[in-house]
DNA sequence: ATGGCGGGTCTAACCCGA
């Protein structure tokens, strides 16, 4: 089973890149983030024609996640609310950042973690709160789904080797100690980084700023991840970043990351 | 480098991302 995660920075602007990539890389499930479109306007038919069923959870202009699956998914859940309840979920689900589904007993959690803007801002505090809600959400899911895959755009680089230049990273959003601690608390539930099972190199990135020729100079960050529960981690066969779509004209600033289970 | 690019939409003296 192959599962990919890709922040596409608008599915409508990236439609040809995504359909082209799926044609070349027929993964079982593609997890999308930042679709930036309401469900009624999501371009479903190009994916149906490719043999993929879209499960979408979007909003206008910002955020938005989707699962594209070759086989029907079981128990698709939108947002935190179905697991966390209305009291916690309703407010956080105003931003569409979470969608889950089950394929062959593997529970796939697709996340778009808040960016956080800048250290100490309201958005930064929201990001930290969001991660505490995520921890409780995944704790409950793990109790019922021992085969759990949590992937997406985490907007956090856990280690200095995941950043091209970690100088000053403690004041830089995506790399502060508070963010790393919050994500580590999530992973301490029993989730491990699939990419690092296979690759210990530095200079391995999944996002490059559009500015300053960052991609050409490989000035990037590794912030898109696949985290696996122990049963899946032991069985994982490969995990790799595909930089090819980032070389195209008008690319997303993120590259897809593929894990094979 | 409180913003170089590139999404979005209230097409801007806009907002937001990472």
Coordinates of C-alpha atoms (C1' of nucleotides) in Angstrom, one line a residue:
Chain A
X1 CA 0.0 0.0 0.0
X2 CA 1.4 3.4 -1.0
X3 CA 0.2 6.6 0.6
X4 CA 1.3 10.1 -0.3
X5 CA 0.9 13.5 1.4
X6 CA 1.1 16.8 -0.5
X7 CA 0.4 20.4 0.3
X8 CA -0.7 21.6 -3.1
X9 CA -1.3 25.3 -2.2
X10 CA -4.7 25.4 -4.0
X11 CA -6.0 22.3 -5.8
X12 CA -7.5 24.5 -8.6
X13 CA -4.2 26.2 -9.4
X14 CA -2.3 22.8 -9.1
X15 CA -4.9 20.6 -10.8
X16 CA -2.7 19.6 -13.8
X17 CA 0.3 19.0 -11.5
X18 CA -1.7 16.7 -9.2
X19 CA -3.4 14.7 -12.0
X20 CA -0.1 14.4 -13.9
X21 CA 1.7 13.2 -10.8
X22 CA -1.0 10.7 -9.9
X23 CA -0.8 9.3 -13.5
X24 CA 2.9 8.7 -13.0
X25 CA 2.6 7.7 -9.3
X26 CA -0.6 5.7 -8.9
X27 CA -0.5 5.6 -5.1
X28 CA -3.4 4.1 -3.2
X29 CA -4.3 7.2 -1.3
X30 CA -3.2 10.8 -1.9
X31 CA -3.6 13.1 1.1
X32 CA -4.0 16.8 0.1
X33 CA -3.6 19.9 2.2
X34 CA -4.4 23.6 1.4
X35 CA -7.0 22.8 -1.2
X36 CA -8.4 26.3 -0.6
X37 CA -11.8 25.6 -2.1
X38 CA -15.3 25.0 -0.8
X39 CA -16.5 21.4 -1.4
X40 CA -19.0 22.4 -4.1
X41 CA -16.2 23.8 -6.2
X42 CA -13.6 21.0 -5.7
X43 CA -12.6 19.6 -9.1
X44 CA -13.9 16.0 -8.5
X45 CA -14.2 14.7 -12.1
X46 CA -10.5 14.8 -13.1
X47 CA -9.8 12.5 -10.2
X48 CA -12.8 10.2 -10.7
X49 CA -11.6 9.8 -14.4
X50 CA -8.2 8.7 -13.0
X51 CA -9.9 6.2 -10.8
X52 CA -9.8 8.1 -7.6
X53 CA -12.7 8.7 -5.2
X54 CA -12.4 12.2 -3.6
X55 CA -13.3 12.7 0.1
X56 CA -13.1 16.4 0.7
X57 CA -13.3 18.8 3.6
X58 CA -12.7 22.3 2.4
X59 CA -13.4 26.0 3.0
X60 CA -13.1 29.2 1.1
X61 CA -9.6 30.7 0.5
X62 CA -7.8 29.0 3.3
X63 CA -6.9 25.5 4.6
X64 CA -8.9 22.6 3.3
X65 CA -7.9 18.9 3.2
X66 CA -8.9 15.9 1.0
X67 CA -8.3 12.2 0.6
X68 CA -8.1 10.8 -2.9
X69 CA -8.4 7.0 -2.8
X70 CA -8.5 4.3 -5.5
X71 CA -10.6 2.0 -3.3
X72 CA -13.5 3.2 -1.2
X73 CA -12.5 4.3 2.3
X74 CA -14.4 3.3 5.5
X75 CA -15.4 5.5 8.3
X76 CA -14.4 8.9 6.8
X77 CA -14.4 11.5 9.4
X78 CA -14.2 15.3 8.9
X79 CA -12.6 17.5 11.6
X80 CA -11.9 16.8 15.2
X81 CA -15.6 16.8 16.2
X82 CA -16.5 13.1 15.4
X83 CA -13.9 12.0 17.9
X84 CA -13.3 15.0 20.2
X85 CA -17.0 16.0 20.5
X86 CA -18.8 19.2 19.9
X87 CA -17.5 21.0 23.0
X88 CA -13.9 20.8 21.8
X89 CA -14.3 20.2 18.1
X90 CA -16.8 22.8 17.0
X91 CA -14.5 25.8 17.5
X92 CA -11.4 24.1 16.0
X93 CA -13.3 22.7 13.0
X94 CA -14.1 26.2 11.8
X95 CA -10.7 25.8 10.1
X96 CA -10.8 22.7 7.9
X97 CA -7.6 20.9 8.8
X98 CA -8.4 17.2 9.6
X99 CA -9.8 14.3 7.6
X100 CA -9.5 10.6 8.3
X101 CA -10.5 7.4 6.6
X102 CA -9.7 3.7 6.8
X103 CA -8.2 1.5 4.1
X104 CA -7.7 -2.2 4.7
X105 CA -7.6 -1.6 8.4
X106 CA -5.1 1.2 8.2
X107 CA -6.5 4.4 9.7
X108 CA -5.2 7.3 7.7
X109 CA -5.2 10.7 9.4
X110 CA -4.5 13.7 7.0
X111 CA -3.5 16.9 8.8
X112 CA -2.8 20.5 7.9
X113 CA -1.3 21.8 11.1
X114 CA -1.6 25.6 11.6
X115 CA 1.4 27.6 10.5
X116 CA 1.7 29.8 13.6
X117 CA 2.7 33.0 11.8
X118 CA 5.3 34.3 14.2
X119 CA 6.6 33.5 17.7
X120 CA 4.2 34.7 20.4
X121 CA 1.4 35.7 18.0
X122 CA -2.3 34.7 18.4
X123 CA -1.8 32.2 15.6
X124 CA 1.2 30.8 17.3
X125 CA -0.8 30.2 20.5
X126 CA -3.6 28.7 18.4
X127 CA -1.1 26.3 16.8
X128 CA 0.1 25.1 20.2
X129 CA -3.6 24.7 21.4
X130 CA -4.4 22.9 18.2
X131 CA -1.6 20.4 18.9
X132 CA -2.9 19.6 22.4
X133 CA -6.4 18.9 20.8
X134 CA -4.6 16.7 18.2
X135 CA -2.9 14.7 20.9
X136 CA -6.2 13.9 22.6
X137 CA -7.8 13.1 19.3
X138 CA -5.0 10.7 18.3
X139 CA -5.0 9.1 21.7
X140 CA -8.6 8.1 21.2
X141 CA -8.1 7.0 17.7
X142 CA -5.1 4.8 18.6
X143 CA -7.2 2.9 21.2
X144 CA -9.4 1.7 18.3
X145 CA -7.0 1.6 15.4
X146 CA -3.6 0.1 16.2
X147 CA -2.7 0.5 12.5
X148 CA -2.5 4.3 12.5
X149 CA -0.8 6.6 9.9
X150 CA -0.7 10.3 10.6
X151 CA 0.5 12.4 7.7
X152 CA 0.3 15.9 6.4
X153 CA 1.9 19.3 6.5
X154 CA 2.9 19.6 10.2
X155 CA 4.6 23.1 9.8
X156 CA 7.2 21.8 12.3
X157 CA 10.8 20.7 11.8
X158 CA 11.5 18.5 14.8
X159 CA 15.3 18.4 14.4
X160 CA 18.0 20.8 13.3
X161 CA 18.9 18.5 10.4
X162 CA 15.5 19.1 9.0
X163 CA 16.3 22.8 8.4
X164 CA 18.8 24.2 5.9
X165 CA 20.1 26.7 8.4
X166 CA 19.0 26.2 12.0
X167 CA 20.7 29.4 13.1
X168 CA 18.3 31.3 15.3
X169 CA 15.7 28.6 15.0
X170 CA 14.5 29.0 18.6
X171 CA 12.9 32.3 17.5
X172 CA 11.7 31.0 14.1
X173 CA 8.2 29.6 13.7
X174 CA 8.2 25.9 12.8
X175 CA 11.3 25.3 14.9
X176 CA 10.7 26.7 18.3
X177 CA 11.2 24.6 21.4
X178 CA 7.5 24.9 22.3
X179 CA 6.4 23.6 18.9
X180 CA 8.8 20.8 19.0
X181 CA 7.7 19.9 22.6
X182 CA 4.1 19.9 21.5
X183 CA 4.7 17.7 18.5
X184 CA 6.9 15.4 20.6
X185 CA 4.1 15.0 23.1
X186 CA 1.9 13.8 20.2
X187 CA 4.5 11.4 18.9
X188 CA 5.0 10.0 22.5
X189 CA 1.6 8.4 22.1
X190 CA 3.5 5.8 20.0
X191 CA 4.2 7.3 16.5
X192 CA 7.5 7.3 14.6
X193 CA 8.8 9.2 11.6
X194 CA 8.7 6.9 8.6
X195 CA 11.2 9.0 6.6
X196 CA 13.9 8.6 9.2
X197 CA 13.6 4.8 9.2
X198 CA 15.2 4.9 5.7
X199 CA 17.2 8.2 5.5
X200 CA 19.5 9.8 8.0
X201 CA 20.9 12.5 5.8
X202 CA 20.5 16.2 6.4
X203 CA 19.6 18.4 3.4
X204 CA 16.3 16.4 2.9
X205 CA 13.5 18.9 2.6
X206 CA 9.8 18.9 1.6
X207 CA 9.2 22.7 1.5
X208 CA 11.1 25.5 -0.1
X209 CA 10.2 29.2 0.0
X210 CA 9.0 30.6 -3.4
X211 CA 11.4 33.5 -2.8
X212 CA 15.2 33.9 -3.1
X213 CA 15.5 30.9 -5.5
X214 CA 15.3 28.7 -2.4
X215 CA 14.5 25.5 -4.3
X216 CA 17.4 25.9 -6.7
X217 CA 19.7 26.5 -3.7
X218 CA 18.0 23.7 -1.7
X219 CA 17.3 26.2 1.2
X220 CA 14.3 24.2 2.5
X221 CA 12.7 22.6 5.5
X222 CA 11.4 19.1 6.1
X223 CA 7.9 19.8 7.5
X224 CA 5.7 17.2 5.7
X225 CA 5.7 13.9 7.5
X226 CA 4.3 10.4 7.8
X227 CA 4.1 9.2 11.4
X228 CA 3.4 5.5 12.0
X229 CA 2.2 3.5 14.9
X230 CA 4.5 0.6 15.8
X231 CA 2.8 -2.1 13.8
X232 CA 3.0 0.0 10.6
X233 CA 6.5 1.3 11.3
X234 CA 7.9 -2.2 11.6
X235 CA 6.3 -3.1 8.2
X236 CA 7.2 0.1 6.3
X237 CA 9.1 -0.6 3.1
X238 CA 10.1 2.9 2.0
X239 CA 9.5 6.6 2.5
X240 CA 10.7 9.2 0.1
X241 CA 10.3 12.9 -0.9
X242 CA 9.5 13.4 -4.7
X243 CA 11.1 16.7 -5.7
X244 CA 10.0 16.3 -9.3
X245 CA 6.8 18.4 -9.1
X246 CA 8.7 21.2 -7.4
X247 CA 10.8 21.6 -10.6
X248 CA 7.7 22.4 -12.8
X249 CA 6.4 25.8 -13.8
X250 CA 4.1 27.4 -11.2
X251 CA 4.7 24.6 -8.6
X252 CA 3.4 24.2 -5.1
X253 CA 6.0 25.2 -2.6
X254 CA 5.8 21.7 -1.1
X255 CA 6.8 18.4 -2.6
X256 CA 4.9 15.1 -2.1
X257 CA 6.1 12.5 0.3
X258 CA 5.3 8.9 -0.3
X259 CA 5.3 6.0 2.2
X260 CA 5.1 2.3 1.2
X261 CA 3.6 0.0 3.8
Chain B
dA1 C1' 14.5 40.7 5.2
dT2 C1' 7.3 43.0 10.1
dG3 C1' 8.6 39.8 3.4
dG4 C1' 12.0 38.8 -1.9
dC5 C1' 6.8 34.9 -4.2
dG6 C1' 2.5 33.2 -5.0
dG7 C1' -2.0 31.5 -3.5
dG8 C1' -6.8 33.5 -2.3
dT9 C1' -10.6 37.3 -3.0
dC10 C1' -13.6 42.4 -0.7
dT11 C1' -8.9 43.2 -7.4
dA12 C1' -5.9 46.5 -2.6
dA13 C1' -3.1 51.5 0.9
dC14 C1' -5.9 43.6 0.8
dC15 C1' -4.8 38.8 3.8
dC16 C1' -2.2 34.7 4.4
dG17 C1' 1.4 31.2 4.0
dA18 C1' 6.1 29.1 6.1

